[in-house]
Short mmCIF file of C-alpha atoms in Angstrom, two decimals:
data_model
loop_
_atom_site.label_atom_id
_atom_site.label_comp_id
_atom_site.label_asym_id
_atom_site.label_seq_id
_atom_site.Cartn_x
_atom_site.Cartn_y
_atom_site.Cartn_z
CA MET F 1 8.63 -6.95 29.01
CA GLY F 2 8.48 -8.92 32.24
CA VAL F 3 10.50 -12.08 32.80
CA PHE F 4 7.45 -14.22 33.56
CA THR F 5 5.59 -13.08 30.44
CA THR F 6 8.24 -14.70 28.22
CA SER F 7 9.20 -18.30 27.51
CA HIS F 8 12.68 -17.99 29.00
CA GLU F 9 13.94 -20.84 31.16
CA GLN F 10 16.16 -18.75 33.40
CA VAL F 11 17.17 -15.12 33.94
CA VAL F 12 20.00 -14.33 36.34
CA PHE F 13 20.82 -10.87 37.70
CA CYS F 14 24.51 -10.60 38.59
CA HIS F 15 25.79 -7.85 40.89
CA ASP F 16 29.28 -7.42 42.32
CA ARG F 17 29.42 -4.10 44.11
CA GLN F 18 33.20 -3.92 44.49
CA SER F 19 33.98 -4.32 40.78
CA GLY F 20 30.87 -2.43 39.68
CA LEU F 21 29.52 -5.40 37.75
CA ARG F 22 25.83 -5.17 36.85
CA ALA F 23 24.94 -7.95 34.44
CA ILE F 24 21.96 -10.02 33.33
CA ILE F 25 22.27 -13.52 31.87
CA ALA F 26 19.20 -14.84 30.06
CA VAL F 27 18.80 -18.48 29.04
CA TYR F 28 15.93 -18.77 26.57
CA SER F 29 16.13 -22.45 25.73
CA THR F 30 18.32 -25.50 26.32
CA ALA F 31 16.15 -27.80 24.19
CA LEU F 32 19.04 -28.42 21.78
CA GLY F 33 21.87 -28.20 24.32
CA PRO F 34 23.66 -25.63 26.49
CA ALA F 35 22.69 -22.05 25.69
CA LEU F 36 25.31 -20.12 23.70
CA GLY F 37 25.32 -16.38 23.13
CA GLY F 38 27.60 -13.38 23.47
CA THR F 39 28.06 -10.77 26.18
CA ARG F 40 27.02 -7.23 25.26
CA PHE F 41 28.67 -4.42 27.26
CA TYR F 42 26.53 -1.33 26.74
CA PRO F 43 25.55 1.89 28.59
CA TYR F 44 21.80 1.28 28.72
CA ALA F 45 19.58 4.17 29.75
CA SER F 46 17.91 2.03 32.41
CA GLU F 47 17.79 -1.42 33.97
CA GLU F 48 14.52 -2.00 32.10
CA ASP F 49 16.26 -1.34 28.77
CA ALA F 50 19.03 -3.79 29.66
CA LEU F 51 16.50 -6.46 30.60
CA HIS F 52 14.47 -5.94 27.42
CA ASP F 53 17.59 -6.23 25.29
CA VAL F 54 18.88 -9.42 26.91
CA LEU F 55 15.46 -11.10 26.69
CA GLU F 56 15.11 -10.26 22.99
CA LEU F 57 18.69 -11.17 22.13
CA SER F 58 18.63 -14.50 23.97
CA ARG F 59 15.46 -15.55 22.17
CA GLY F 60 17.09 -14.63 18.88
CA MET F 61 20.12 -16.75 19.75
CA ALA F 62 17.95 -19.83 20.34
CA TYR F 63 16.41 -19.47 16.87
CA LYS F 64 19.77 -18.62 15.30
CA ASN F 65 21.53 -21.64 16.78
CA ALA F 66 18.65 -23.92 15.77
CA LEU F 67 18.73 -22.84 12.13
CA ALA F 68 22.53 -22.94 12.05
CA GLY F 69 22.25 -26.66 12.75
CA LEU F 70 24.02 -26.38 16.11
CA ASP F 71 23.20 -28.65 19.02
CA LEU F 72 23.12 -25.61 21.26
CA GLY F 73 20.37 -23.62 22.89
CA GLY F 74 20.05 -19.86 23.04
CA GLY F 75 21.22 -17.41 25.67
CA LYS F 76 22.68 -13.95 25.99
CA ALA F 77 24.24 -11.69 28.58
CA VAL F 78 24.42 -7.93 28.98
CA ILE F 79 26.75 -5.94 31.18
CA TRP F 80 25.25 -2.57 32.04
CA GLY F 81 27.90 0.12 31.73
CA ASP F 82 30.26 2.01 29.45
CA PRO F 83 32.93 -0.41 28.20
CA ASP F 84 35.37 2.46 27.64
CA LYS F 85 35.07 3.59 31.27
CA ASP F 86 33.80 0.69 33.36
CA LYS F 87 35.52 -2.38 31.93
CA SER F 88 38.26 -3.83 34.13
CA GLU F 89 39.93 -7.16 34.83
CA GLN F 90 38.17 -7.31 38.19
CA LEU F 91 34.75 -6.76 36.60
CA LEU F 92 35.31 -9.30 33.82
CA ARG F 93 36.56 -11.93 36.25
CA ALA F 94 33.59 -11.31 38.52
CA TYR F 95 31.35 -11.83 35.50
CA GLY F 96 33.20 -15.07 34.71
CA ARG F 97 32.42 -16.34 38.22
CA PHE F 98 28.71 -15.84 37.62
CA VAL F 99 28.91 -17.67 34.28
CA GLN F 100 30.70 -20.54 36.01
CA SER F 101 28.00 -20.68 38.68
CA LEU F 102 25.48 -21.77 36.02
CA GLY F 103 27.38 -25.03 35.63
CA GLY F 104 27.47 -25.11 31.85
CA ARG F 105 23.87 -24.14 31.11
CA TYR F 106 25.28 -21.03 29.41
CA TYR F 107 28.40 -20.51 27.26
CA THR F 108 29.40 -16.90 26.70
CA ALA F 109 31.29 -15.19 23.85
CA CYS F 110 31.95 -11.72 22.39
CA ASP F 111 29.32 -9.19 21.36
CA VAL F 112 29.03 -5.40 21.13
CA GLY F 113 31.52 -3.87 23.56
CA THR F 114 33.44 -7.10 24.27
CA TYR F 115 36.41 -8.60 22.46
CA VAL F 116 38.52 -11.75 22.34
CA GLN F 117 40.91 -10.27 24.90
CA ASP F 118 37.98 -9.83 27.29
CA MET F 119 36.97 -13.47 26.82
CA ASP F 120 40.51 -14.53 27.68
CA ILE F 121 40.08 -12.73 31.02
CA VAL F 122 36.61 -14.18 31.61
CA ALA F 123 38.10 -17.62 30.92
CA LYS F 124 40.33 -17.27 33.98
CA GLU F 125 37.19 -17.84 36.06
CA THR F 126 35.06 -20.12 33.88
CA LYS F 127 35.51 -22.88 31.32
CA PHE F 128 32.17 -22.05 29.71
CA VAL F 129 33.48 -19.38 27.35
CA THR F 130 34.14 -19.23 23.61
CA GLY F 131 35.40 -16.52 21.28
CA ARG F 132 38.86 -16.60 22.85
CA SER F 133 42.05 -15.49 21.15
CA GLU F 134 43.96 -17.86 18.91
CA ALA F 135 46.88 -17.69 21.36
CA HIS F 136 44.63 -19.36 23.92
CA GLY F 137 43.19 -21.98 21.56
CA GLY F 138 40.19 -19.94 20.49
CA ALA F 139 38.64 -18.97 17.19
CA GLY F 140 39.74 -15.35 17.31
CA ASP F 141 37.63 -12.60 15.78
CA SER F 142 34.16 -14.05 15.03
CA SER F 143 33.34 -11.15 12.71
CA VAL F 144 35.30 -12.95 9.99
CA LEU F 145 32.71 -15.70 9.52
CA THR F 146 29.82 -13.43 10.49
CA ALA F 147 30.57 -11.32 7.43
CA TYR F 148 31.14 -14.41 5.30
CA GLY F 149 27.76 -15.79 6.35
CA VAL F 150 25.97 -12.50 5.64
CA PHE F 151 27.52 -12.50 2.18
CA GLN F 152 26.29 -16.07 1.59
CA GLY F 153 22.79 -15.14 2.74
CA MET F 154 22.88 -12.10 0.48
CA ARG F 155 23.86 -14.30 -2.47
CA ALA F 156 20.91 -16.61 -1.77
CA ALA F 157 18.55 -13.62 -1.61
CA ALA F 158 19.97 -12.26 -4.87
CA GLU F 159 19.38 -15.61 -6.57
CA HIS F 160 15.80 -15.74 -5.26
CA ARG F 161 15.09 -12.19 -6.41
CA TRP F 162 17.08 -11.91 -9.64
CA GLY F 163 17.92 -15.49 -10.59
CA SER F 164 21.69 -15.36 -10.06
CA PRO F 165 23.67 -15.87 -6.80
CA THR F 166 25.92 -12.86 -7.21
CA LEU F 167 25.98 -9.18 -6.27
CA ALA F 168 27.99 -8.24 -9.34
CA GLY F 169 26.66 -5.02 -10.80
CA ARG F 170 24.37 -4.44 -7.79
CA ARG F 171 24.43 -1.39 -5.52
CA VAL F 172 24.69 -2.41 -1.87
CA GLY F 173 24.31 -0.05 1.08
CA ILE F 174 26.10 -0.94 4.33
CA SER F 175 25.02 0.78 7.54
CA GLY F 176 27.86 0.25 9.99
CA LEU F 177 31.52 -0.26 9.11
CA GLY F 178 32.55 -1.98 12.30
CA LYS F 179 34.15 -5.40 12.62
CA VAL F 180 31.60 -7.14 10.38
CA GLY F 181 30.95 -4.29 7.97
CA LYS F 182 34.62 -4.05 7.04
CA HIS F 183 34.85 -7.73 6.07
CA LEU F 184 31.51 -7.57 4.25
CA THR F 185 32.74 -4.61 2.20
CA LYS F 186 35.64 -6.71 0.91
CA HIS F 187 33.40 -9.66 -0.01
CA LEU F 188 31.07 -7.38 -1.95
CA ILE F 189 33.78 -5.50 -3.81
CA ASP F 190 35.52 -8.76 -4.70
CA ASP F 191 32.17 -9.99 -6.08
CA GLY F 192 31.80 -6.92 -8.29
CA ALA F 193 29.25 -4.92 -6.32
CA SER F 194 29.17 -1.15 -5.87
CA VAL F 195 29.14 -0.22 -2.20
CA VAL F 196 27.56 2.79 -0.49
CA ALA F 197 28.20 3.08 3.25
CA THR F 198 27.76 5.09 6.41
CA ASP F 199 28.98 4.96 10.01
CA VAL F 200 28.86 7.17 13.08
CA SER F 201 32.61 6.66 13.62
CA GLU F 202 35.01 8.98 11.83
CA LYS F 203 37.71 6.36 12.32
CA ALA F 204 35.63 3.78 10.43
CA LEU F 205 34.91 6.25 7.63
CA ASP F 206 38.60 7.13 7.34
CA TRP F 207 39.43 3.42 7.17
CA VAL F 208 37.08 2.68 4.30
CA SER F 209 38.13 5.82 2.41
CA SER F 210 41.78 4.79 2.52
CA THR F 211 41.22 1.05 1.99
CA TYR F 212 38.41 1.14 -0.57
CA PRO F 213 38.29 4.64 -2.09
CA GLN F 214 35.63 3.45 -4.55
CA VAL F 215 33.09 3.14 -1.70
CA GLU F 216 30.61 6.02 -1.72
CA LEU F 217 29.95 7.53 1.71
CA VAL F 218 26.68 9.14 2.80
CA ASP F 219 25.74 11.05 5.93
CA GLY F 220 23.84 8.73 8.25
CA ASN F 221 21.53 5.74 8.04
CA ASP F 222 18.46 7.86 7.19
CA GLU F 223 20.24 9.12 4.09
CA LEU F 224 21.46 5.63 3.16
CA ILE F 225 17.96 4.16 3.28
CA LYS F 226 16.76 6.75 0.75
CA GLN F 227 19.50 5.83 -1.72
CA PRO F 228 18.64 3.92 -4.94
CA LEU F 229 19.99 0.60 -3.64
CA ASP F 230 19.53 -2.99 -4.70
CA VAL F 231 20.45 -4.33 -1.24
CA TYR F 232 20.37 -2.67 2.17
CA ALA F 233 22.66 -4.23 4.80
CA PRO F 234 22.09 -3.05 8.40
CA CYS F 235 25.30 -3.92 10.26
CA ALA F 236 25.06 -1.72 13.35
CA LEU F 237 22.64 -1.94 16.30
CA GLY F 238 19.09 -3.27 15.95
CA GLY F 239 15.78 -1.61 15.15
CA ALA F 240 16.86 -0.09 11.83
CA LEU F 241 13.64 -1.20 10.13
CA ASN F 242 10.59 0.49 11.62
CA ASP F 243 7.37 2.30 10.69
CA GLU F 244 9.30 5.40 9.63
CA THR F 245 12.22 3.88 7.73
CA VAL F 246 10.50 1.08 5.77
CA PRO F 247 8.37 3.48 3.65
CA LEU F 248 11.58 5.29 2.66
CA LEU F 249 13.53 2.15 1.77
CA GLN F 250 14.50 1.93 -1.90
CA ALA F 251 16.29 -1.44 -1.80
CA LYS F 252 14.64 -4.66 -3.01
CA ILE F 253 16.58 -6.87 -0.55
CA VAL F 254 17.46 -6.43 3.12
CA ALA F 255 20.29 -8.66 4.35
CA GLY F 256 22.63 -7.53 7.10
CA ALA F 257 24.56 -8.47 10.21
CA ALA F 258 22.70 -6.49 12.87
CA ASN F 259 20.59 -8.39 15.42
CA ASN F 260 16.89 -7.56 15.84
CA GLN F 261 16.67 -5.45 12.69
CA LEU F 262 12.86 -5.35 12.84
CA ALA F 263 11.86 -2.77 15.44
CA HIS F 264 8.65 -4.63 16.34
CA PRO F 265 6.46 -7.53 15.17
CA GLY F 266 4.63 -6.54 12.03
CA VAL F 267 7.53 -4.79 10.30
CA GLU F 268 8.09 -7.96 8.26
CA LYS F 269 4.59 -7.45 6.81
CA LEU F 270 5.40 -3.83 5.92
CA LEU F 271 8.45 -5.07 4.01
CA ALA F 272 6.40 -7.70 2.19
CA GLU F 273 3.76 -5.12 1.24
CA ARG F 274 6.49 -3.02 -0.39
CA ASP F 275 7.90 -6.10 -2.17
CA VAL F 276 11.15 -5.93 -0.18
CA LEU F 277 12.75 -9.36 0.29
CA TYR F 278 13.95 -9.71 3.87
CA ALA F 279 16.65 -12.29 4.64
CA PRO F 280 16.05 -12.88 8.39
CA ASP F 281 18.88 -11.41 10.42
CA TYR F 282 19.37 -14.34 12.77
CA VAL F 283 19.80 -16.62 9.76
CA VAL F 284 22.32 -14.67 7.71
CA ASN F 285 24.38 -13.39 10.66
CA SER F 286 24.89 -16.81 12.25
CA GLY F 287 28.42 -17.27 10.89
CA GLY F 288 29.88 -15.75 14.06
CA VAL F 289 28.14 -18.15 16.41
CA ILE F 290 29.08 -21.04 14.13
CA GLN F 291 32.70 -19.92 14.42
CA VAL F 292 32.77 -19.66 18.22
CA ALA F 293 30.67 -22.81 18.69
CA ASP F 294 33.36 -24.73 16.82
CA GLU F 295 35.70 -24.00 19.73
CA ILE F 296 33.73 -26.33 21.96
CA GLU F 297 34.98 -29.35 20.00
CA GLY F 298 38.43 -27.87 19.27
CA PHE F 299 38.55 -25.03 16.75
CA ASN F 300 39.18 -25.78 13.09
CA PHE F 301 38.72 -22.77 10.80
CA ALA F 302 38.20 -24.75 7.60
CA ARG F 303 35.44 -26.81 9.24
CA ALA F 304 33.79 -23.69 10.68
CA LYS F 305 33.92 -21.87 7.34
CA GLU F 306 32.37 -24.86 5.57
CA ARG F 307 29.52 -24.83 8.11
CA ALA F 308 29.08 -21.07 7.70
CA GLY F 309 28.87 -21.57 3.94
CA ARG F 310 25.65 -23.52 4.50
CA ILE F 311 23.96 -20.23 5.39
CA TYR F 312 23.46 -19.89 1.63
CA ASP F 313 21.44 -23.13 1.58
CA ILE F 314 19.30 -22.43 4.66
CA THR F 315 18.54 -18.89 3.46
CA LYS F 316 17.49 -20.27 0.11
CA GLN F 317 15.30 -22.89 1.82
CA ILE F 318 13.60 -20.25 3.99
CA LEU F 319 12.89 -17.94 1.05
CA GLN F 320 11.43 -20.82 -0.96
CA LEU F 321 9.28 -21.91 1.99
CA ALA F 322 8.04 -18.37 2.48
CA SER F 323 7.00 -18.14 -1.16
CA ALA F 324 5.33 -21.55 -1.09
CA GLU F 325 3.35 -20.83 2.08
CA GLY F 326 2.61 -17.19 1.32
CA VAL F 327 4.22 -15.85 4.50
CA PRO F 328 7.06 -13.38 5.14
CA PRO F 329 10.55 -14.96 5.33
CA ALA F 330 10.79 -14.07 9.04
CA VAL F 331 7.71 -16.20 9.75
CA ALA F 332 9.06 -19.09 7.67
CA ALA F 333 12.39 -18.92 9.51
CA ASP F 334 10.66 -18.97 12.89
CA ARG F 335 8.64 -22.02 11.89
CA LEU F 336 11.73 -23.95 10.83
CA ALA F 337 13.62 -23.05 14.01
CA GLU F 338 10.69 -23.95 16.26
CA ARG F 339 10.25 -27.24 14.41
CA ARG F 340 13.88 -28.23 14.99
CA MET F 341 13.80 -27.22 18.67
CA ALA F 342 10.64 -29.26 19.18
CA GLU F 343 11.68 -32.34 17.18
CA VAL F 344 15.26 -32.62 18.44
CA GLY F 345 14.42 -31.39 21.93
CA ARG F 346 11.79 -34.13 22.22
CA LEU F 347 14.52 -36.78 21.97
CA ARG F 348 15.73 -35.81 25.44
CA THR F 349 12.63 -37.46 26.85
CA ILE F 350 13.94 -40.83 25.61
CA LEU F 351 15.91 -42.31 28.49
CA VAL F 352 19.29 -43.87 27.67
#
């Protein structure tokens, strides 16, 4: 994917040789306001892979922020490297300088490979950062409301499919027991669901075995997909739903925290053909961005949680629209997001 074949407003390549920083910041849209999106620190196989990821993720953030009702555009950043080996104060501060150079067109936050402590370091060089620690006036771990939002979206999907907004008595498969997956497990168990899970990390598997011994563990995502599930929740990296996995999927609902769950355009049609209800990822996983966006006006957890609770309503609206118009939920969600970006963005042409 080339930069000039997309609709992105701005793509910035950031290189600081001394610290080893190699980063790309992509601003997809500022129609609704400054672009907000996290920083992913990941050992990509190539520069092309890093560019592809940041372009896809930044577009997704624009749609996510629009449907979350935020007056914020969409952006994303990736740092190319191994966070366990390459992350340093010098590198993070160099990255913060590049964020600052954009003058507020882009606000950064946490993502895969970055944490609140990292954002505290980035904030030493830029004021355009969210997802900071509570000690520094931030919202803390955004996975708390990400998981809460996924659970609300899952409830809406359950009501649409089975007539009741609960997962009680349902078998839910979670792929990925990281920051979000752990919180989601608790929500589901408290609601009366049976949970089946998998993760590549032995530490994560040990955690769930000791904390929730009733959770059934299976060996890998491929095995999880084949399980007799009611709901499948991808909560790791993207691309879990593709031409090979969808035909094996037993669940009747897909609702999870991972970004870019559909490996390519057209997968949403494969899901529809198999009568699998897909709750669009960028809708149900928007609780995290709602949480960090609240920092911009002075963080209040109760207010942020109330806003994240509305994910239930917007998911329900999207599923109803999809049924009424005879299109997959992903298409209906895109239409609603594009409509808000166009209608609200147009107001900026009115001079005041």
